[in-house]
PDB file of C-alpha atoms and ligand atoms in Angstrom:
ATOM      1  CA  UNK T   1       2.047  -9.571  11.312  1.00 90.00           C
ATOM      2  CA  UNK T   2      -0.709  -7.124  10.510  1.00 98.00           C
ATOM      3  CA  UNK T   3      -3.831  -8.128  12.200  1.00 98.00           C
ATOM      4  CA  UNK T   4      -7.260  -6.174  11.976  1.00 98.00           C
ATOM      5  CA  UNK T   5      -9.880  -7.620  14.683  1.00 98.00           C
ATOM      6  CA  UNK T   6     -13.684  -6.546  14.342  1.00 98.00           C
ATOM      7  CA  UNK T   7     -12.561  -2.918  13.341  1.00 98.00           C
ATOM      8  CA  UNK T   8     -15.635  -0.629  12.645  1.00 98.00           C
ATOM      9  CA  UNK T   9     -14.711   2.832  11.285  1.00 98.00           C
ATOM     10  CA  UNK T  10     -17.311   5.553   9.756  1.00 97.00           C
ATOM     11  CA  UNK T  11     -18.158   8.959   9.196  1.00 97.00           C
ATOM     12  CA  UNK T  12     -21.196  10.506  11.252  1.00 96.00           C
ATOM     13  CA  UNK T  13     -23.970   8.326  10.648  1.00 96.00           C
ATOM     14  CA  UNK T  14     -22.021   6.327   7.951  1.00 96.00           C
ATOM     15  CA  UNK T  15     -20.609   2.949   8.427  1.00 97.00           C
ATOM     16  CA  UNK T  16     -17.633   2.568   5.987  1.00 98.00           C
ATOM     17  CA  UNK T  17     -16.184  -0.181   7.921  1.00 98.00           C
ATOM     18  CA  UNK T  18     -18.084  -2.629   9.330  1.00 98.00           C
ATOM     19  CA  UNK T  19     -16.631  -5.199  12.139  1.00 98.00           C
ATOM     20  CA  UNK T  20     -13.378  -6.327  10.006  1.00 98.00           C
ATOM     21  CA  UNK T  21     -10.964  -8.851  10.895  1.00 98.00           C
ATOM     22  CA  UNK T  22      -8.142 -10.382   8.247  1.00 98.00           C
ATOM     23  CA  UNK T  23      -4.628 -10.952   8.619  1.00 98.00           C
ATOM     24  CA  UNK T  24      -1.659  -9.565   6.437  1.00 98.00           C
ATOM     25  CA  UNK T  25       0.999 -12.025   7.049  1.00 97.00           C
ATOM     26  CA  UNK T  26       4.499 -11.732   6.951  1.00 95.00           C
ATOM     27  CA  UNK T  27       6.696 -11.709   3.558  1.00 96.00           C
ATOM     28  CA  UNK T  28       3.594 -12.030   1.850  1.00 97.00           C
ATOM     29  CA  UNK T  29       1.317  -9.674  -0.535  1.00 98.00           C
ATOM     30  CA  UNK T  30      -2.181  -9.268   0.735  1.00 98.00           C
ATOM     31  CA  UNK T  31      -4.449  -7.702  -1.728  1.00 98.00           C
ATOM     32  CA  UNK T  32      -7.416  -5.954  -0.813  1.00 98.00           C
ATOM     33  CA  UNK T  33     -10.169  -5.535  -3.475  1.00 97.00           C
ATOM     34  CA  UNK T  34     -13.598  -3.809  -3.727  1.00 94.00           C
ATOM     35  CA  UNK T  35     -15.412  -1.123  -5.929  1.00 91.00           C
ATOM     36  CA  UNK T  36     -15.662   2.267  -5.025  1.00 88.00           C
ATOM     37  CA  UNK T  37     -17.012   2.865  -1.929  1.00 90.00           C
ATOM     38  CA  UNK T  38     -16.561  -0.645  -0.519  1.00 94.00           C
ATOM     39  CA  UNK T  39     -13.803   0.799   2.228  1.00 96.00           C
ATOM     40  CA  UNK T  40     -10.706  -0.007   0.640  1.00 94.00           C
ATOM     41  CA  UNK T  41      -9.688   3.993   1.236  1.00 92.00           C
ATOM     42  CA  UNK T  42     -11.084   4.383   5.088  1.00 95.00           C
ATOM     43  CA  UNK T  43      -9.375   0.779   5.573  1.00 97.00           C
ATOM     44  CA  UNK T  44      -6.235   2.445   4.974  1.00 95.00           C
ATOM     45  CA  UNK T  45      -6.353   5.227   6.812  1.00 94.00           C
ATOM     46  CA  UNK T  46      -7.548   3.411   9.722  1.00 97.00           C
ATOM     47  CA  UNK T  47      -4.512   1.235   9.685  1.00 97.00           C
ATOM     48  CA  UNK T  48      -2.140   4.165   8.865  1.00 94.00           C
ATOM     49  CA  UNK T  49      -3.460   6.176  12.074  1.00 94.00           C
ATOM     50  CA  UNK T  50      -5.245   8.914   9.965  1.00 93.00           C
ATOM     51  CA  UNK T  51      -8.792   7.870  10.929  1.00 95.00           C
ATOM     52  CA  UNK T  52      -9.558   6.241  14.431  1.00 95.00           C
ATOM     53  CA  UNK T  53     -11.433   3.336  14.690  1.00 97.00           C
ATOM     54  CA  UNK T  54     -14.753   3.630  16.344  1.00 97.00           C
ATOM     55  CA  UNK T  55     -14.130  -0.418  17.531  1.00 98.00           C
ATOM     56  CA  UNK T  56     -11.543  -3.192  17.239  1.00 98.00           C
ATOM     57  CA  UNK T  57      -8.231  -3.660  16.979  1.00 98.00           C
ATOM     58  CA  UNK T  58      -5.449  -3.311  14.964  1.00 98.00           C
ATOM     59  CA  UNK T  59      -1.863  -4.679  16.270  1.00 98.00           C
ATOM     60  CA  UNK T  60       1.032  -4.699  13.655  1.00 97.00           C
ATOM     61  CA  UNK T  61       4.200  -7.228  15.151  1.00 94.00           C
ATOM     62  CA  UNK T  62       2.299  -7.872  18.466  1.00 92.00           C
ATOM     63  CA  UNK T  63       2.040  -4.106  19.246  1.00 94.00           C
ATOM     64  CA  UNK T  64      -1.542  -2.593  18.970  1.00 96.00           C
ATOM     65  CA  UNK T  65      -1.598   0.631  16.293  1.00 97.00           C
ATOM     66  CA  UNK T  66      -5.122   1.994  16.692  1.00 96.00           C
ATOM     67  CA  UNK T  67      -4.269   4.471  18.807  1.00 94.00           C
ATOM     68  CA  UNK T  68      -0.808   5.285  17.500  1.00 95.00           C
ATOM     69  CA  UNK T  69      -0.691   8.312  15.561  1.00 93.00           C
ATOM     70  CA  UNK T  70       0.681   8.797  11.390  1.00 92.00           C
ATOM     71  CA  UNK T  71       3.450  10.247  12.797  1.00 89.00           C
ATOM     72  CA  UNK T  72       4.994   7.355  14.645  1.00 90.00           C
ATOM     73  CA  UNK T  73       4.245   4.507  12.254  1.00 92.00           C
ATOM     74  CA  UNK T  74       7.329   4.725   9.936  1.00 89.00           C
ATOM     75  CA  UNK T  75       9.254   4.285  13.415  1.00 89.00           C
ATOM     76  CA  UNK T  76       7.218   1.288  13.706  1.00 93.00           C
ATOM     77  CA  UNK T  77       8.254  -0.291  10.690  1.00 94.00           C
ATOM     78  CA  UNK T  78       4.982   0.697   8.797  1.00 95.00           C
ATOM     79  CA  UNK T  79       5.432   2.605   5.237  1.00 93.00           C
ATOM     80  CA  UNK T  80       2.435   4.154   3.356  1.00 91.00           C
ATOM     81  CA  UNK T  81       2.764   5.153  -0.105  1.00 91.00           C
ATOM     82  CA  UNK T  82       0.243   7.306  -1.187  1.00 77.00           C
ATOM     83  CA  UNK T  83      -0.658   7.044  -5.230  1.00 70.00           C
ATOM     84  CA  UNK T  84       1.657   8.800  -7.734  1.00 65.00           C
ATOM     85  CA  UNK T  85       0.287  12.525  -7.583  1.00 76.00           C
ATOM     86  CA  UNK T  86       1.984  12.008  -3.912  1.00 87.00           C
ATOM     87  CA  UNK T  87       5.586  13.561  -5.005  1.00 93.00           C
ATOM     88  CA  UNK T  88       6.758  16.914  -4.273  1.00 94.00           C
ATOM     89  CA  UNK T  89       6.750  18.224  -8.049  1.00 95.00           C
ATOM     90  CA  UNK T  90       9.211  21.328  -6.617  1.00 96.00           C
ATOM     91  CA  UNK T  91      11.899  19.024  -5.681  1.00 97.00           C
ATOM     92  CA  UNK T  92      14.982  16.714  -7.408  1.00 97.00           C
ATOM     93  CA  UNK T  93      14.119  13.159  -7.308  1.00 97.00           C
ATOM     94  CA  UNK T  94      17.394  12.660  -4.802  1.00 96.00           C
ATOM     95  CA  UNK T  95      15.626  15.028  -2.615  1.00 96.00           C
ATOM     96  CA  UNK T  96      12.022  13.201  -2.722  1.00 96.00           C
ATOM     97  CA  UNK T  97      13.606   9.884  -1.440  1.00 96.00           C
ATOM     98  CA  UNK T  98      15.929  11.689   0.813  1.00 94.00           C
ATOM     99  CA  UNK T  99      12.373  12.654   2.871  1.00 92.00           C
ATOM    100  CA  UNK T 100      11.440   9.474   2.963  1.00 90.00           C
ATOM    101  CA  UNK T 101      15.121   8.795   4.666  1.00 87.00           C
ATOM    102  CA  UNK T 102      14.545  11.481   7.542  1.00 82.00           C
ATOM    103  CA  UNK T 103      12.051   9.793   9.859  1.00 69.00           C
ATOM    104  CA  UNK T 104      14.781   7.483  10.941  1.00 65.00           C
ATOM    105  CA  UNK T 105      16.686  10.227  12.576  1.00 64.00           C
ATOM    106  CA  UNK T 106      17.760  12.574   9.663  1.00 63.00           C
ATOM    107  CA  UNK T 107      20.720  11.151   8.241  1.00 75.00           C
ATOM    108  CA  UNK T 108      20.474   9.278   4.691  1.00 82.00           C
ATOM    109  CA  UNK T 109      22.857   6.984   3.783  1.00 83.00           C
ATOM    110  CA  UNK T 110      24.345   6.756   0.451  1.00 86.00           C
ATOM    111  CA  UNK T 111      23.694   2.854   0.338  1.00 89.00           C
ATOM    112  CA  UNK T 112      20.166   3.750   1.186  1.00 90.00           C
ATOM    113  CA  UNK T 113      19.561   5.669  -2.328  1.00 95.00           C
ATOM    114  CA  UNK T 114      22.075   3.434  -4.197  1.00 95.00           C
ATOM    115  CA  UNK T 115      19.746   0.358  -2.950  1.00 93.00           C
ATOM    116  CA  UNK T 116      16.667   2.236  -4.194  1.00 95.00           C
ATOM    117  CA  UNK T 117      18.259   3.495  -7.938  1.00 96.00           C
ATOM    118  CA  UNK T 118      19.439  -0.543  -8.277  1.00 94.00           C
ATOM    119  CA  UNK T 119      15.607  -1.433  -7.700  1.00 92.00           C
ATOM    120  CA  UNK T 120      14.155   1.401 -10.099  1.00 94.00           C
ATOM    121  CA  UNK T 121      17.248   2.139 -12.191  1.00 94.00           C
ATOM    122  CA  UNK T 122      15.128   5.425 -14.342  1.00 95.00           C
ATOM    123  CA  UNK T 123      15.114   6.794 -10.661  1.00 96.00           C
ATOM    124  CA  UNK T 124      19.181   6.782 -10.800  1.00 97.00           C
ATOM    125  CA  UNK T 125      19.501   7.867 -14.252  1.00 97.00           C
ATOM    126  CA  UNK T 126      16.741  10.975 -13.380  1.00 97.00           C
ATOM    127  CA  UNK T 127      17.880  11.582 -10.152  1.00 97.00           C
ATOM    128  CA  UNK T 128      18.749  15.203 -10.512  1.00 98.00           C
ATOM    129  CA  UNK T 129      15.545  15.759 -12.982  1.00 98.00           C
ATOM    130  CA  UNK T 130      12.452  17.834 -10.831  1.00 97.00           C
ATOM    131  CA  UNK T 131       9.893  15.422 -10.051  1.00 97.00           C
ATOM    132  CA  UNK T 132       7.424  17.485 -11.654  1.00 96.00           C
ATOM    133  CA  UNK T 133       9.343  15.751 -15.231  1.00 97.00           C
ATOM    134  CA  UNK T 134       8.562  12.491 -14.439  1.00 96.00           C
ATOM    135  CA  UNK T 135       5.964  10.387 -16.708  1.00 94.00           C
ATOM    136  CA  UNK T 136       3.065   8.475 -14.223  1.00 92.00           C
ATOM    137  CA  UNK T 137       4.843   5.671 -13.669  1.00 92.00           C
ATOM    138  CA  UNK T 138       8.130   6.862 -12.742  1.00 94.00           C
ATOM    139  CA  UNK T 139       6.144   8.820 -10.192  1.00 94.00           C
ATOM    140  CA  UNK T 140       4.618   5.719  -8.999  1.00 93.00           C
ATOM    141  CA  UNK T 141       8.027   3.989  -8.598  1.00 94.00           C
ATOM    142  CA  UNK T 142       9.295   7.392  -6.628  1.00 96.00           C
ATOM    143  CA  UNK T 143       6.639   7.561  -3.957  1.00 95.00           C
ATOM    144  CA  UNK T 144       7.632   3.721  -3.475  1.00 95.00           C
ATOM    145  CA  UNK T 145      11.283   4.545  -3.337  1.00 95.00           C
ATOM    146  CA  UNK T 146      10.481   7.375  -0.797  1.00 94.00           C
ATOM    147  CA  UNK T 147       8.831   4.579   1.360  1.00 93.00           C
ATOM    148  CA  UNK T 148      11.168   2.170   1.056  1.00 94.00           C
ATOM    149  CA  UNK T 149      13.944   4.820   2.383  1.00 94.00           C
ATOM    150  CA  UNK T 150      12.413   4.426   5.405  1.00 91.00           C
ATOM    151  CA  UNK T 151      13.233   0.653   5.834  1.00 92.00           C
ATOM    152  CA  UNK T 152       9.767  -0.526   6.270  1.00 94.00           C
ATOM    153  CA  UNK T 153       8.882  -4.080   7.401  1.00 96.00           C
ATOM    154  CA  UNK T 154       5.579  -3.276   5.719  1.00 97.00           C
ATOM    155  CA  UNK T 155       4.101  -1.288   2.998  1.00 96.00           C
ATOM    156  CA  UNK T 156       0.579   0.097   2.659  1.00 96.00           C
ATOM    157  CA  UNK T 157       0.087   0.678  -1.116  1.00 96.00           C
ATOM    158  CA  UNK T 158      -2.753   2.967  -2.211  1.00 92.00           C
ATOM    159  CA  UNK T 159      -4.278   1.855  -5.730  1.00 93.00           C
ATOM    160  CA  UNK T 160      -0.434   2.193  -7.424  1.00 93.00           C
ATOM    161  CA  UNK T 161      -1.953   0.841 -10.461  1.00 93.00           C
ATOM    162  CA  UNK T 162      -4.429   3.651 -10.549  1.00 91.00           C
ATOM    163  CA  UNK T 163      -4.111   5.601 -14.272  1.00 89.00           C
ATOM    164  CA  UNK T 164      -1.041   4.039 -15.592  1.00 92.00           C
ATOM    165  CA  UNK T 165      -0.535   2.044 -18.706  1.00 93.00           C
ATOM    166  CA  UNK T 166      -1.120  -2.061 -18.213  1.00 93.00           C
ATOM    167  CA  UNK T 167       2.398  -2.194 -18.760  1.00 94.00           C
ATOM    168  CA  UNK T 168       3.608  -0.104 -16.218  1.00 92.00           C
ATOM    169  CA  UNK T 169       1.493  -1.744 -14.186  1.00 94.00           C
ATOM    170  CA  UNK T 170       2.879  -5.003 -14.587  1.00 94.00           C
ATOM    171  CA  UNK T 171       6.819  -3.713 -14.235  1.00 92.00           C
ATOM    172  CA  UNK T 172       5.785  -2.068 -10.587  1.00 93.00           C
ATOM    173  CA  UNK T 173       3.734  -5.361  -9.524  1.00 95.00           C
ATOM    174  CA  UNK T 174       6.733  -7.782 -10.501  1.00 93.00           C
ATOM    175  CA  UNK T 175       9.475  -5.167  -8.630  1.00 93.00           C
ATOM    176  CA  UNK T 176       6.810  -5.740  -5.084  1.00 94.00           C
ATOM    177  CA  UNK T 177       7.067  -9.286  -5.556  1.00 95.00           C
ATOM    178  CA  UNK T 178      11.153  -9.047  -5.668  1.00 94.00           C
ATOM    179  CA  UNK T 179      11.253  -6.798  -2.849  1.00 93.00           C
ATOM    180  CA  UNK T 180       8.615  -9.406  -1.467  1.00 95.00           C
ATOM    181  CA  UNK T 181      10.863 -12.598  -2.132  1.00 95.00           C
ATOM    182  CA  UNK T 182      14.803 -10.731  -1.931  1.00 92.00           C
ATOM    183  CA  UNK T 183      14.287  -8.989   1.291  1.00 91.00           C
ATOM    184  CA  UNK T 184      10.765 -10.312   3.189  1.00 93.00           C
ATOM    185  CA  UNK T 185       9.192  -7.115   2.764  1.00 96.00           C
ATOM    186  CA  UNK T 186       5.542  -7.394   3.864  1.00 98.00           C
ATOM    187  CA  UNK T 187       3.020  -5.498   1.438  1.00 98.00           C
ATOM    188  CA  UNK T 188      -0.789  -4.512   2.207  1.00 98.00           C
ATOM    189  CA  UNK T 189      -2.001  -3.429  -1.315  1.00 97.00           C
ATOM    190  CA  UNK T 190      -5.119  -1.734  -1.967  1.00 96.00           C
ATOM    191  CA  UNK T 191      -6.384  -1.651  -5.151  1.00 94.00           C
ATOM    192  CA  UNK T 192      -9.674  -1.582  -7.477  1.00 91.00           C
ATOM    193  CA  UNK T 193      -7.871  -3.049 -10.275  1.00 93.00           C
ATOM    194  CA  UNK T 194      -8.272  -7.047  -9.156  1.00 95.00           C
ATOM    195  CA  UNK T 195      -7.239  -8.788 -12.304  1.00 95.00           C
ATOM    196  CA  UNK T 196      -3.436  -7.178 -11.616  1.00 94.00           C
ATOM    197  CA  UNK T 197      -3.659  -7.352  -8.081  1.00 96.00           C
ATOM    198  CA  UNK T 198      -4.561 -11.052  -7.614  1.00 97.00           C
ATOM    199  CA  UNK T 199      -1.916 -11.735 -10.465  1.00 96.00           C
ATOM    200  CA  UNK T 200       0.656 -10.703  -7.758  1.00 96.00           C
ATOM    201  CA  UNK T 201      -1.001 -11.293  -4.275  1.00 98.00           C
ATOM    202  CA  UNK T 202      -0.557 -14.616  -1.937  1.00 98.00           C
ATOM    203  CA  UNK T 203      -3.613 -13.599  -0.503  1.00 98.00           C
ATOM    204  CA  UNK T 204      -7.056 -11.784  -0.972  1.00 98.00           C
ATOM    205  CA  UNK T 205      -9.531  -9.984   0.922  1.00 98.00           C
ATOM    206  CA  UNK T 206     -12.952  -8.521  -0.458  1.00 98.00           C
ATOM    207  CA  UNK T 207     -14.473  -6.060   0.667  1.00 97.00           C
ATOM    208  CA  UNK T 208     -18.293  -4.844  -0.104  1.00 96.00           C
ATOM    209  CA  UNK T 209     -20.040  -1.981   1.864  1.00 96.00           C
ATOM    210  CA  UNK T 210     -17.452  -2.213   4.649  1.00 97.00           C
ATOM    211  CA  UNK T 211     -17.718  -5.753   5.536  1.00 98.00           C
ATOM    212  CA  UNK T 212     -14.983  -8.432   4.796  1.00 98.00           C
ATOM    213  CA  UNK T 213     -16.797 -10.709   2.042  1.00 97.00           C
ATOM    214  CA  UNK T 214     -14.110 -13.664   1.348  1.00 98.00           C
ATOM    215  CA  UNK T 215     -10.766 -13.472   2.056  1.00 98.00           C
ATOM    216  CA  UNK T 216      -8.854 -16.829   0.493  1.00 98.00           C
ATOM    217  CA  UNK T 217      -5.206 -17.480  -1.164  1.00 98.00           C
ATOM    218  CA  UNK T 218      -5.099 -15.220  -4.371  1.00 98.00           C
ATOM    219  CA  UNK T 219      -5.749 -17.727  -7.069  1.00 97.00           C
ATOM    220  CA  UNK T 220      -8.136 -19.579  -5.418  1.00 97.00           C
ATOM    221  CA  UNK T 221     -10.205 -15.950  -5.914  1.00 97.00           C
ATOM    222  CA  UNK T 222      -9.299 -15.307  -9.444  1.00 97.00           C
ATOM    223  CA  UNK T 223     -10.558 -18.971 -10.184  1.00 97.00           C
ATOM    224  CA  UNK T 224     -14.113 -17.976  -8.150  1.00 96.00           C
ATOM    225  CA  UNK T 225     -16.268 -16.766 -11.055  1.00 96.00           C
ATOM    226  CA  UNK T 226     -19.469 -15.780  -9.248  1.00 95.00           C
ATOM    227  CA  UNK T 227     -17.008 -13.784  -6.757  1.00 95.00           C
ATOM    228  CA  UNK T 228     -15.429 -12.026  -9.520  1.00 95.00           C
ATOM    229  CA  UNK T 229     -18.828 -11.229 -11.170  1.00 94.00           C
ATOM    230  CA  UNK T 230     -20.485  -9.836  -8.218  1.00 94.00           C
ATOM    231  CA  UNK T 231     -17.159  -8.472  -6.699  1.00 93.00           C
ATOM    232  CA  UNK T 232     -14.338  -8.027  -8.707  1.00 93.00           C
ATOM    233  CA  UNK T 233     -15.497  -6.500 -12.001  1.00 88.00           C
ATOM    234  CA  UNK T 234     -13.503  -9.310 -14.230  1.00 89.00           C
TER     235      UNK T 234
HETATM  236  P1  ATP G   1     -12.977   4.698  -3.571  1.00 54.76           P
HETATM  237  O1  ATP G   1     -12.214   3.706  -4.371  1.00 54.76           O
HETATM  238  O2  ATP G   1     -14.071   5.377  -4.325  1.00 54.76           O
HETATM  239  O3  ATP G   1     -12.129   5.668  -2.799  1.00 54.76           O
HETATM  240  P2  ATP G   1     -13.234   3.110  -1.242  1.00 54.76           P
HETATM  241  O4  ATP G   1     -13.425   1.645  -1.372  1.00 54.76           O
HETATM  242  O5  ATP G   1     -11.876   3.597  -0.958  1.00 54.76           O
HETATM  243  O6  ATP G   1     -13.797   3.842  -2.507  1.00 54.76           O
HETATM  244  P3  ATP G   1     -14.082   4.722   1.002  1.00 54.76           P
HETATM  245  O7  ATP G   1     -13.563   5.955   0.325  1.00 54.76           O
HETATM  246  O8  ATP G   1     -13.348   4.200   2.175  1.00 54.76           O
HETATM  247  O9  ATP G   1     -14.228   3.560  -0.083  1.00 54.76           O
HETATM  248  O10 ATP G   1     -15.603   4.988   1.368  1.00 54.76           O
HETATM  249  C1  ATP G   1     -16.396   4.088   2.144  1.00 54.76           C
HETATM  250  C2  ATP G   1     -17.723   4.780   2.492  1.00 54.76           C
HETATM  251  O11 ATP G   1     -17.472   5.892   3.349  1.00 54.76           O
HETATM  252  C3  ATP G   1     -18.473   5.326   1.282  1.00 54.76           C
HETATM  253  O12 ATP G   1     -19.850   5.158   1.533  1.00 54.76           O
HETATM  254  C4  ATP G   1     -18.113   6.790   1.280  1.00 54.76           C
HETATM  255  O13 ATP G   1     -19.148   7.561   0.691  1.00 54.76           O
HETATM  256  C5  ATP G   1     -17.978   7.087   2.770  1.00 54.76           C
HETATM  257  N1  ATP G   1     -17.011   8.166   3.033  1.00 54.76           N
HETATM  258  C6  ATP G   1     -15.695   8.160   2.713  1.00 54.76           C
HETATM  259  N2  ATP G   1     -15.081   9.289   3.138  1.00 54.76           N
HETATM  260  C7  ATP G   1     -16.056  10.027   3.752  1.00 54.76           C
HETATM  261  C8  ATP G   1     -16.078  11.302   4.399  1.00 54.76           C
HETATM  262  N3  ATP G   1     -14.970  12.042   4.541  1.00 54.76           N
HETATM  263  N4  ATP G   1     -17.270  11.731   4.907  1.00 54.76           N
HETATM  264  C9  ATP G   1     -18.382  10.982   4.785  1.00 54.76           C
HETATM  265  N5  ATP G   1     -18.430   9.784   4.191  1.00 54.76           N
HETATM  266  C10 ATP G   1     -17.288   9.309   3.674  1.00 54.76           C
END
């Protein structure tokens, strides 16, 4: 559904990405891993249309996205949610999802946020609190709500798990993999944090220095112990 063909991306003189090609199949959760500096951040915005690639493809449902713009990919079916800091602190929490409703022609419908407070019921008991009250987490489940209101085919996560408790953690991972198995939502997460990550992803890909260093069914990299020495940090 998502497929990346020998994309190169970089800054200048630097190569962050460096001739990568993986697939992110349908109703599936593809993780992609790697430390800091590995890509996992330019991958994204490459795929989301905020950086163009310097070579390759990228075609999401047999259409090619590279040179689509950020604009047009929630049209497209294609959702990024950036990490928790990304809610409007000066607005309800109704009115934070209720952006993520206008792309689709700027009427909400009330089963739209009644479908997002039955996934993350705090978000319908808060929903009149300021975003700016919210704990980490709950922020984290808001920026996916605000996604979701878009009716994406696909989400592009950004490191959700990034400074929240292991708990939380583990309550946002298992509410992807419902949303994954109830309604064949598609998820591209990116995240440092492999140990979580490959507890919830069908699939794997590893990135080091920009280049695509094993990509395999999730448990079959968990179970690689020289991959998750050099790699993986676990
Ligand atoms: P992190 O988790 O630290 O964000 P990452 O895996 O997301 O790391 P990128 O941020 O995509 O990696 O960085 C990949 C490479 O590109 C690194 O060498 C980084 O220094 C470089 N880089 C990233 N952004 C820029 C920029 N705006 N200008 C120059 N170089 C950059």
């Amino acid at each position: 559904m998502l497929a990346l063909t020998h994309v190169s991306a970089g800054y200048g003189p630097i190569t962050a990405l460096d001739d990568v090609t993986f697939t992110a199949a349908q109703g599936q959760i593809t993780a992609v891993l790697g430390a800091n500096g590995a890509g996992k951040t330019t991958l994204l915005r490459t795929i989301s249309g905020l950086h163009r690639p310097r070579a390759g493809t990228i075609e999401f449902d047999g259409t090619r996205i590279d040179r689509v713009s950020a604009e047009r990919m929630p049209g497209l079916g294609l959702s990024q949610v950036p990490e928790g800091r990304g809610v409007i602190t000066e607005l309800t929490v109704e009115e934070n999802l209720r952006l993520g409703g206008l792309g689709r022609g700027g009427r909400v419908a009330p089963s739209d946020l009644t479908r997002i407070y039955d996934l993350f019921g705090v978000l319908g008991d808060r929903s009149a609190a300021m975003a700016s009250t919210l704990s980490g987490g709950e922020r984290q489940m808001l920026v996916i709500g605000r996604a979701l209101m878009a009716r994406p085919t696909m989400l592009l996560l950004d490191e959700p798990s990034l400074g929240l408790a292991p708990r939380i953690v583990t309550q946002i991972f298992s509410l992807l993999r419902d949303l994954v198995r109830d309604e064949g939502l598609s998820v591209l997460l990116v995240e440092q944090n492999a140990r979580s990550a490959l507890s919830v992803a069908d699939r794997g890909v590893v990135l080091n220095l920009g280049r695509v260093v094993a990509d395999a069914p999730a448990n079959e990299l968990a179970a690689d112990d020289q991959l998750r020495h050099a790699y993986l940090g676990f």
